[in-house]
Short mmCIF file of C-alpha atoms in Angstrom, two decimals:
data_model
loop_
_atom_site.label_atom_id
_atom_site.label_comp_id
_atom_site.label_asym_id
_atom_site.label_seq_id
_atom_site.Cartn_x
_atom_site.Cartn_y
_atom_site.Cartn_z
CA UNK A 1 15.47 5.95 -9.78
CA UNK A 2 18.92 5.53 -11.43
CA UNK A 3 20.67 2.25 -12.20
CA UNK A 4 24.47 2.15 -12.07
CA UNK A 5 25.81 -0.86 -13.97
CA UNK A 6 29.43 -1.72 -13.16
CA UNK A 7 30.54 -4.30 -15.74
CA UNK A 8 33.89 -6.01 -15.31
CA UNK A 9 35.24 -7.43 -18.57
CA UNK A 10 38.42 -9.25 -19.41
CA UNK A 11 40.53 -6.11 -19.96
CA UNK A 12 38.26 -3.19 -19.16
CA UNK A 13 35.82 -1.78 -16.66
CA UNK A 14 32.57 -0.03 -17.61
CA UNK A 15 30.48 2.35 -15.51
CA UNK A 16 27.09 3.01 -17.14
CA UNK A 17 24.19 4.91 -15.60
CA UNK A 18 20.59 4.55 -16.73
CA UNK A 19 17.52 6.36 -15.48
CA UNK A 20 14.17 4.62 -15.12
CA UNK A 21 11.26 7.05 -14.99
CA UNK A 22 7.63 6.06 -15.43
CA UNK A 23 8.64 2.72 -16.90
CA UNK A 24 10.91 4.28 -19.54
CA UNK A 25 14.65 3.53 -19.50
CA UNK A 26 17.06 6.22 -20.70
CA UNK A 27 20.86 6.40 -20.89
CA UNK A 28 22.55 9.01 -18.70
CA UNK A 29 26.33 8.59 -18.89
CA UNK A 30 29.11 6.01 -19.15
CA UNK A 31 32.88 5.75 -18.71
CA UNK A 32 35.28 3.03 -19.87
CA UNK A 33 38.61 2.19 -18.20
CA UNK A 34 41.39 -0.23 -19.06
CA UNK A 35 42.02 -2.99 -16.51
CA UNK A 36 45.69 -3.80 -16.11
CA UNK A 37 47.23 -5.06 -12.88
CA UNK A 38 45.25 -6.66 -10.07
CA UNK A 39 44.65 -3.53 -7.98
CA UNK A 40 43.33 -1.49 -10.88
CA UNK A 41 39.71 -2.47 -10.14
CA UNK A 42 39.78 -1.12 -6.57
CA UNK A 43 41.62 2.01 -7.72
CA UNK A 44 39.16 2.73 -10.52
CA UNK A 45 36.16 2.15 -8.26
CA UNK A 46 37.60 4.54 -5.68
CA UNK A 47 38.24 7.17 -8.36
CA UNK A 48 34.79 6.86 -9.89
CA UNK A 49 32.51 9.71 -8.88
CA UNK A 50 29.03 9.63 -10.39
CA UNK A 51 27.83 12.93 -11.80
CA UNK A 52 24.36 12.49 -10.31
CA UNK A 53 23.64 12.57 -6.61
CA UNK A 54 20.31 10.82 -6.89
CA UNK A 55 19.44 7.62 -5.12
CA UNK A 56 20.55 4.67 -7.26
CA UNK A 57 20.70 0.91 -7.41
CA UNK A 58 24.14 -0.54 -8.13
CA UNK A 59 24.48 -3.74 -10.18
CA UNK A 60 27.82 -5.54 -10.57
CA UNK A 61 28.45 -7.70 -13.65
CA UNK A 62 31.47 -10.01 -13.44
CA UNK A 63 33.34 -11.46 -16.46
CA UNK A 64 31.90 -14.53 -18.13
CA UNK A 65 35.25 -16.25 -17.61
CA UNK A 66 34.61 -16.28 -13.84
CA UNK A 67 31.29 -18.07 -14.26
CA UNK A 68 30.85 -21.84 -14.18
CA UNK A 69 27.89 -23.38 -16.03
CA UNK A 70 26.34 -26.81 -16.45
CA UNK A 71 23.08 -28.04 -17.93
CA UNK A 72 20.96 -30.21 -15.63
CA UNK A 73 17.66 -31.99 -15.82
CA UNK A 74 15.69 -31.24 -12.67
CA UNK A 75 12.00 -31.77 -11.91
CA UNK A 76 11.75 -28.27 -10.38
CA UNK A 77 10.91 -24.99 -12.06
CA UNK A 78 11.06 -22.67 -9.03
CA UNK A 79 14.43 -20.88 -9.25
CA UNK A 80 14.63 -20.37 -5.50
CA UNK A 81 14.19 -24.06 -4.82
CA UNK A 82 16.59 -24.98 -7.62
CA UNK A 83 19.19 -22.59 -6.16
CA UNK A 84 18.91 -24.34 -2.79
CA UNK A 85 19.26 -27.75 -4.43
CA UNK A 86 22.29 -26.96 -6.62
CA UNK A 87 24.99 -27.26 -3.87
CA UNK A 88 23.84 -30.83 -3.21
CA UNK A 89 23.34 -31.66 -6.86
CA UNK A 90 26.80 -30.44 -7.87
CA UNK A 91 28.69 -31.62 -4.80
CA UNK A 92 31.86 -33.27 -6.05
CA UNK A 93 31.14 -32.25 -9.66
CA UNK A 94 32.96 -28.90 -9.61
CA UNK A 95 36.67 -28.11 -9.38
CA UNK A 96 36.01 -26.20 -6.14
CA UNK A 97 34.04 -27.54 -3.20
CA UNK A 98 30.36 -26.57 -3.47
CA UNK A 99 30.51 -24.86 -0.07
CA UNK A 100 32.96 -22.32 -1.55
CA UNK A 101 30.61 -21.38 -4.41
CA UNK A 102 27.56 -19.19 -4.87
CA UNK A 103 24.80 -20.46 -7.14
CA UNK A 104 21.87 -19.43 -9.26
CA UNK A 105 19.90 -21.08 -12.04
CA UNK A 106 18.33 -20.23 -15.38
CA UNK A 107 15.62 -22.18 -17.16
CA UNK A 108 16.56 -23.11 -20.74
CA UNK A 109 14.38 -23.73 -23.75
CA UNK A 110 13.37 -27.37 -23.69
CA UNK A 111 12.86 -27.65 -19.93
CA UNK A 112 16.49 -28.03 -18.84
CA UNK A 113 18.09 -25.94 -16.10
CA UNK A 114 21.38 -24.10 -16.46
CA UNK A 115 23.29 -24.16 -13.17
CA UNK A 116 25.38 -21.00 -12.74
CA UNK A 117 28.06 -20.54 -10.11
CA UNK A 118 31.09 -18.47 -9.16
CA UNK A 119 33.74 -18.60 -6.46
CA UNK A 120 32.40 -17.08 -3.26
CA UNK A 121 35.77 -15.56 -2.30
CA UNK A 122 36.22 -13.74 -5.63
CA UNK A 123 32.68 -12.33 -5.58
CA UNK A 124 33.01 -11.35 -1.93
CA UNK A 125 36.22 -9.42 -2.64
CA UNK A 126 34.59 -7.42 -5.44
CA UNK A 127 31.58 -6.65 -3.23
CA UNK A 128 33.87 -5.58 -0.39
CA UNK A 129 35.81 -3.15 -2.60
CA UNK A 130 32.62 -1.52 -3.86
CA UNK A 131 31.03 -1.40 -0.42
CA UNK A 132 34.01 0.51 1.00
CA UNK A 133 33.44 3.25 -1.61
CA UNK A 134 29.75 3.55 -0.81
CA UNK A 135 28.59 1.63 -3.89
CA UNK A 136 27.56 -1.74 -2.49
CA UNK A 137 26.06 -3.75 -5.36
CA UNK A 138 22.51 -4.92 -4.91
CA UNK A 139 23.03 -7.76 -7.40
CA UNK A 140 25.96 -9.66 -8.89
CA UNK A 141 25.34 -11.07 -12.34
CA UNK A 142 26.97 -11.52 -15.77
CA UNK A 143 25.74 -9.65 -18.84
CA UNK A 144 25.49 -12.72 -21.15
CA UNK A 145 22.47 -13.96 -19.17
CA UNK A 146 20.53 -10.80 -20.14
CA UNK A 147 21.28 -10.61 -23.86
CA UNK A 148 17.78 -11.72 -24.83
CA UNK A 149 16.87 -8.03 -24.57
CA UNK A 150 19.30 -7.28 -27.41
CA UNK A 151 17.71 -9.54 -30.03
CA UNK A 152 16.16 -7.33 -32.73
CA UNK A 153 12.55 -7.78 -33.79
CA UNK A 154 13.64 -9.04 -37.23
CA UNK A 155 15.42 -11.99 -35.57
CA UNK A 156 12.84 -12.78 -32.90
CA UNK A 157 12.07 -16.15 -34.49
CA UNK A 158 14.61 -18.85 -35.26
CA UNK A 159 17.93 -19.61 -33.60
CA UNK A 160 20.14 -16.57 -33.00
CA UNK A 161 23.53 -16.17 -31.34
CA UNK A 162 24.84 -13.01 -29.66
CA UNK A 163 28.49 -12.42 -28.76
CA UNK A 164 30.69 -9.68 -27.36
CA UNK A 165 33.97 -11.52 -28.04
CA UNK A 166 34.17 -12.86 -24.47
CA UNK A 167 31.01 -14.95 -24.31
CA UNK A 168 28.37 -16.47 -26.56
CA UNK A 169 24.62 -16.80 -25.92
CA UNK A 170 22.25 -18.73 -28.18
CA UNK A 171 18.48 -18.15 -28.20
CA UNK A 172 15.68 -20.07 -29.84
CA UNK A 173 12.64 -17.90 -30.57
CA UNK A 174 13.86 -15.47 -27.93
CA UNK A 175 14.27 -18.15 -25.21
CA UNK A 176 17.71 -18.99 -23.76
CA UNK A 177 19.19 -22.16 -25.24
CA UNK A 178 22.95 -22.21 -24.69
CA UNK A 179 25.66 -20.11 -22.96
CA UNK A 180 29.45 -20.33 -23.06
CA UNK A 181 32.39 -18.20 -21.97
CA UNK A 182 34.93 -17.89 -24.84
CA UNK A 183 38.62 -18.50 -24.33
CA UNK A 184 41.11 -15.65 -24.83
CA UNK A 185 42.47 -15.32 -28.34
CA UNK A 186 40.68 -14.87 -31.64
CA UNK A 187 37.00 -14.39 -30.72
CA UNK A 188 35.77 -15.17 -34.24
CA UNK A 189 37.56 -18.50 -34.24
CA UNK A 190 36.19 -19.30 -30.78
CA UNK A 191 32.66 -18.48 -31.91
CA UNK A 192 33.03 -20.59 -35.04
CA UNK A 193 34.35 -23.58 -33.06
CA UNK A 194 31.55 -23.24 -30.50
CA UNK A 195 28.85 -23.14 -33.18
CA UNK A 196 30.35 -26.15 -34.95
CA UNK A 197 30.49 -28.14 -31.70
CA UNK A 198 26.94 -27.10 -30.93
CA UNK A 199 25.73 -28.36 -34.30
CA UNK A 200 27.61 -31.65 -34.04
CA UNK A 201 26.91 -32.36 -30.38
CA UNK A 202 23.34 -31.11 -30.03
CA UNK A 203 22.13 -30.72 -33.58
CA UNK A 204 21.50 -27.01 -33.05
CA UNK A 205 22.04 -24.90 -36.17
CA UNK A 206 22.37 -21.17 -35.54
CA UNK A 207 20.76 -19.06 -38.26
CA UNK A 208 22.40 -15.70 -37.49
CA UNK A 209 25.17 -14.35 -35.26
CA UNK A 210 25.32 -10.75 -34.03
CA UNK A 211 28.20 -8.99 -32.31
CA UNK A 212 28.20 -6.04 -29.93
CA UNK A 213 30.67 -4.19 -27.72
CA UNK A 214 34.16 -3.22 -28.84
CA UNK A 215 34.06 -1.74 -32.33
CA UNK A 216 30.79 -0.59 -33.83
CA UNK A 217 30.06 -0.70 -37.53
CA UNK A 218 30.99 2.96 -37.80
CA UNK A 219 34.45 2.34 -36.33
CA UNK A 220 35.23 -0.75 -38.38
CA UNK A 221 37.14 1.01 -41.19
CA UNK A 222 39.30 3.11 -38.87
CA UNK A 223 39.99 0.05 -36.75
CA UNK A 224 41.18 -1.94 -39.76
CA UNK A 225 43.58 0.87 -40.72
CA UNK A 226 44.88 0.84 -37.17
CA UNK A 227 45.64 -2.85 -37.44
CA UNK A 228 42.98 -3.95 -34.94
CA UNK A 229 40.95 -7.10 -35.39
CA UNK A 230 37.31 -6.38 -36.30
CA UNK A 231 34.64 -9.06 -35.85
CA UNK A 232 33.59 -10.76 -39.05
CA UNK A 233 30.09 -11.17 -37.67
CA UNK A 234 27.57 -8.42 -38.45
CA UNK A 235 27.01 -5.83 -35.74
CA UNK A 236 23.88 -5.98 -33.66
CA UNK A 237 20.90 -4.34 -35.44
CA UNK A 238 19.31 -1.54 -33.43
CA UNK A 239 15.60 -0.89 -33.15
CA UNK A 240 12.74 -0.11 -30.79
CA UNK A 241 13.39 0.58 -27.12
CA UNK A 242 17.07 -0.33 -27.46
CA UNK A 243 17.78 2.57 -29.82
CA UNK A 244 15.38 4.94 -28.03
CA UNK A 245 17.24 4.41 -24.74
CA UNK A 246 20.40 5.89 -26.29
CA UNK A 247 18.56 8.68 -28.12
CA UNK A 248 19.33 7.10 -31.53
CA UNK A 249 23.12 7.08 -30.87
CA UNK A 250 23.97 3.77 -32.60
CA UNK A 251 27.67 3.77 -31.63
CA UNK A 252 26.94 4.20 -27.90
CA UNK A 253 24.14 1.64 -28.09
CA UNK A 254 26.35 -1.11 -29.54
CA UNK A 255 29.28 -0.21 -27.34
CA UNK A 256 27.17 -0.37 -24.13
CA UNK A 257 24.76 -3.10 -25.22
CA UNK A 258 25.79 -5.40 -22.35
CA UNK A 259 25.09 -2.81 -19.64
CA UNK A 260 21.79 -1.91 -21.33
CA UNK A 261 20.73 -5.57 -21.33
CA UNK A 262 21.44 -5.83 -17.59
CA UNK A 263 19.49 -2.64 -16.86
CA UNK A 264 16.52 -3.95 -18.86
CA UNK A 265 16.68 -7.34 -17.13
CA UNK A 266 16.80 -5.74 -13.67
CA UNK A 267 13.80 -3.50 -14.33
CA UNK A 268 11.72 -5.96 -16.34
CA UNK A 269 12.43 -9.39 -14.92
CA UNK A 270 14.33 -11.62 -12.53
CA UNK A 271 17.99 -11.63 -13.61
CA UNK A 272 20.62 -14.14 -12.59
CA UNK A 273 21.87 -13.00 -9.20
CA UNK A 274 24.83 -14.54 -7.37
CA UNK A 275 24.23 -12.52 -4.21
CA UNK A 276 22.52 -15.24 -2.22
CA UNK A 277 23.02 -17.14 1.00
CA UNK A 278 25.86 -15.63 3.03
CA UNK A 279 26.38 -12.95 0.35
CA UNK A 280 22.73 -11.89 0.24
CA UNK A 281 22.12 -8.15 -0.05
CA UNK A 282 20.96 -6.84 3.35
CA UNK A 283 21.35 -3.08 2.97
CA UNK A 284 18.11 -2.95 0.99
CA UNK A 285 16.37 -4.87 3.72
CA UNK A 286 17.68 -2.40 6.28
CA UNK A 287 16.32 0.51 4.20
CA UNK A 288 13.00 -1.25 3.77
CA UNK A 289 12.90 -1.98 7.51
CA UNK A 290 13.59 1.66 8.28
CA UNK A 291 10.76 2.75 5.99
CA UNK A 292 8.55 0.05 7.47
CA UNK A 293 9.40 1.25 10.97
CA UNK A 294 8.31 4.77 10.03
CA UNK A 295 5.11 3.36 8.56
CA UNK A 296 4.52 1.39 11.74
CA UNK A 297 4.96 4.53 13.87
CA UNK A 298 2.52 6.42 11.67
CA UNK A 299 0.06 3.53 11.80
CA UNK A 300 0.40 3.35 15.60
CA UNK A 301 -0.20 7.09 15.84
CA UNK A 302 -3.27 6.76 13.65
CA UNK A 303 -4.63 3.94 15.82
CA UNK A 304 -4.02 5.99 18.99
CA UNK A 305 -5.83 8.99 17.50
CA UNK A 306 -8.66 6.72 16.37
CA UNK A 307 -9.08 5.27 19.86
CA UNK A 308 -8.85 8.79 21.33
CA UNK A 309 -11.63 9.96 19.02
CA UNK A 310 -13.77 6.92 19.85
CA UNK A 311 -13.18 7.50 23.57
CA UNK A 312 -14.09 11.18 23.24
CA UNK A 313 -17.26 10.28 21.33
CA UNK A 314 -18.17 7.71 23.99
CA UNK A 315 -17.58 10.25 26.77
CA UNK A 316 -19.78 12.89 25.10
CA UNK A 317 -22.51 10.34 24.33
CA UNK A 318 -22.43 9.05 27.92
CA UNK A 319 -22.58 12.61 29.20
CA UNK A 320 -25.68 13.31 27.07
CA UNK A 321 -27.35 10.08 28.19
CA UNK A 322 -26.63 10.84 31.86
CA UNK A 323 -28.02 14.33 31.45
CA UNK A 324 -31.16 12.93 29.83
CA UNK A 325 -31.57 10.35 32.60
CA UNK A 326 -31.24 13.06 35.24
CA UNK A 327 -33.89 15.14 33.46
CA UNK A 328 -36.23 12.14 33.35
CA UNK A 329 -35.69 11.50 37.07
CA UNK A 330 -36.40 15.15 37.89
CA UNK A 331 -39.63 15.06 35.85
CA UNK A 332 -40.62 11.80 37.52
CA UNK A 333 -40.10 13.29 41.01
CA UNK A 334 -42.24 16.32 40.07
CA UNK A 335 -45.03 14.17 38.63
CA UNK A 336 -44.98 11.52 41.37
CA UNK A 337 -43.51 13.17 44.51
CA UNK A 338 -44.93 10.56 46.89
CA UNK A 339 -43.69 7.48 45.12
CA UNK A 340 -40.64 5.60 46.32
CA UNK A 341 -37.51 5.18 44.24
CA UNK A 342 -38.61 3.78 40.88
CA UNK A 343 -37.07 0.85 39.03
CA UNK A 344 -37.46 2.37 35.56
CA UNK A 345 -38.62 6.00 35.39
CA UNK A 346 -39.14 6.01 31.63
CA UNK A 347 -41.22 2.84 31.65
CA UNK A 348 -43.39 4.06 34.52
CA UNK A 349 -43.98 7.46 32.90
CA UNK A 350 -44.90 5.76 29.64
CA UNK A 351 -47.36 3.47 31.49
CA UNK A 352 -49.01 6.43 33.26
CA UNK A 353 -49.40 8.36 30.03
CA UNK A 354 -50.91 5.33 28.39
CA UNK A 355 -53.32 4.90 31.31
CA UNK A 356 -54.36 8.54 31.15
CA UNK A 357 -55.03 8.26 27.44
CA UNK A 358 -57.47 5.36 27.98
CA UNK A 359 -60.92 4.96 29.64
CA UNK A 360 -62.58 8.04 31.09
CA UNK A 361 -59.72 10.31 30.19
CA UNK A 362 -60.80 10.13 26.61
CA UNK A 363 -63.12 13.12 27.18
CA UNK A 364 -62.54 16.26 25.28
CA UNK A 365 -60.74 18.21 28.04
CA UNK A 366 -60.07 21.23 25.88
CA UNK A 367 -63.71 21.51 24.85
CA UNK A 368 -64.84 21.39 28.50
CA UNK A 369 -62.37 24.06 29.56
CA UNK A 370 -63.39 26.25 26.63
CA UNK A 371 -67.07 26.14 27.62
CA UNK A 372 -66.20 26.82 31.27
CA UNK A 373 -64.20 29.85 30.15
CA UNK A 374 -67.16 31.10 28.08
CA UNK A 375 -69.50 30.68 31.07
CA UNK A 376 -67.46 32.63 33.65
CA UNK A 377 -68.50 36.10 32.45
CA UNK A 378 -66.91 39.46 33.24
CA UNK A 379 -67.58 39.30 36.99
CA UNK A 380 -65.31 36.29 37.37
CA UNK A 381 -61.80 37.65 37.05
CA UNK A 382 -60.22 34.32 36.19
CA UNK A 383 -59.80 30.66 36.86
CA UNK A 384 -56.23 30.11 37.93
CA UNK A 385 -56.38 26.38 38.67
CA UNK A 386 -58.25 23.57 36.94
CA UNK A 387 -58.04 19.94 37.97
CA UNK A 388 -59.79 17.22 35.93
CA UNK A 389 -59.79 13.63 37.21
CA UNK A 390 -61.82 11.46 34.92
CA UNK A 391 -65.20 13.27 34.64
CA UNK A 392 -64.74 15.23 37.89
CA UNK A 393 -63.78 18.91 37.52
CA UNK A 394 -62.45 21.21 40.26
CA UNK A 395 -61.92 24.91 39.50
CA UNK A 396 -60.33 27.69 41.59
CA UNK A 397 -60.82 31.32 40.68
CA UNK A 398 -61.39 34.97 41.66
CA UNK A 399 -64.75 36.83 41.39
CA UNK A 400 -66.11 40.31 42.08
CA UNK A 401 -68.59 39.02 44.64
CA UNK A 402 -70.43 36.03 46.00
CA UNK A 403 -73.30 36.83 43.63
CA UNK A 404 -70.90 36.67 40.70
CA UNK A 405 -69.82 33.22 41.85
CA UNK A 406 -73.43 32.03 42.01
CA UNK A 407 -74.12 33.42 38.57
CA UNK A 408 -71.04 31.57 37.26
CA UNK A 409 -72.34 28.38 38.86
CA UNK A 410 -75.68 28.78 37.05
CA UNK A 411 -74.03 29.47 33.70
CA UNK A 412 -71.67 26.47 34.13
CA UNK A 413 -74.67 24.17 34.62
CA UNK A 414 -74.77 23.66 30.84
CA UNK A 415 -71.34 21.93 31.11
CA UNK A 416 -71.28 20.59 34.66
CA UNK A 417 -73.92 18.73 36.57
CA UNK A 418 -74.17 18.71 40.35
CA UNK A 419 -72.11 21.91 40.46
CA UNK A 420 -71.22 23.08 43.96
CA UNK A 421 -69.47 26.16 45.24
CA UNK A 422 -67.31 25.91 48.32
CA UNK A 423 -64.38 27.51 50.11
CA UNK A 424 -65.51 31.08 49.41
CA UNK A 425 -63.11 33.57 51.01
CA UNK A 426 -63.57 37.31 51.07
CA UNK A 427 -60.83 39.85 50.47
CA UNK A 428 -60.44 43.37 51.79
CA UNK A 429 -61.44 44.89 48.46
CA UNK A 430 -64.75 42.99 48.49
CA UNK A 431 -63.72 40.35 45.93
CA UNK A 432 -63.76 36.68 46.77
CA UNK A 433 -61.93 33.45 45.92
CA UNK A 434 -63.94 30.34 45.30
CA UNK A 435 -63.79 26.64 44.49
CA UNK A 436 -66.28 25.17 41.99
CA UNK A 437 -66.74 21.39 41.71
CA UNK A 438 -68.86 19.45 39.27
CA UNK A 439 -69.26 16.48 36.99
CA UNK A 440 -68.86 16.75 33.22
CA UNK A 441 -72.11 15.97 31.53
CA UNK A 442 -72.21 12.89 29.27
CA UNK A 443 -72.84 14.95 26.18
CA UNK A 444 -69.75 17.05 26.78
CA UNK A 445 -67.28 14.15 26.88
#
């Protein structure tokens, strides 16, 4: 994701592009243009064509001179709530009616709140110009509120001031303490007067002052020969992520320090943003809504497929259960053909099996049948039907002759008592069919 910082200064316009990839910020390109007459901003924005075609976030930074500021003591710490309260708190306290202003707030060291505002009409015009060129800014801020990212590690403790010749920001142990837009003229004199007033009025003594933007330390000698005014304050020291972002190019780093600070503040925190209320950024919401709509469609499709799968599983399971029930009913009709329509086939079959496995049916049926088979001999061709009800046995079979049947009866006496032969029928080939009944002896059970 690329960040395009458009910084409007008193006499110039900066376009700086940074790339944020995997949490690392790197400088891509920048252009600087002189701002002359009133229409030069719109003309320069229209002429600006970014080299990259990647998706980017656009941030607009307006001059510090267009920002109004006032320190307040409020019992709230939530910036959103403070922003909503500021129009009422400052009603009648500003040169312009509060309804014509856009507000934000910044918490200062010591618990005070810095109210920040700008004229709605001026901000709206700048947003309109950029929107017409396809570069609608997502945020509107001012670079001085992000300069805490410029403080070098060697000056992290103590009271430090940072200036670009148009504004001054003071930090105490890295926390914002005081902000002021400088009047046009000699910036060094304005800084000196501001620091003196700060010491007299608030008792704040600034230990060190650093300058950035304009001329870098490298250009100071050539600038003096050219007759240009060079800041008497030391240039901003460069270290850490600040210098790495510009690939160790110190001149570019100092020259574009303000845009770098904004890019860092946007990616790492919650910068001052004057796009609120009626000027709130809605294009991002539209993009997010579009992405959310796609996600909703995908989610709905997933839910439909899920219900379809569940329905299909239910249908197949029901089909298997119905098939099993039909099989049970068919088995029940075969086992009990004379019974009326049952209430619960499975329960009745289970009860019958349980009944058969108890009482007299506990006899060793297989052992009885084995001994009967051993007793039939060769003259009995086979027993093709055997019915055992309790201890009563009924056998149907084929034999060579009536004598063979009688012999079988005698041999079966070892297994069956009271054996009787009945229903003997002769066949044309001389063989007979017979029925043998008897009672299983007690010892054979």
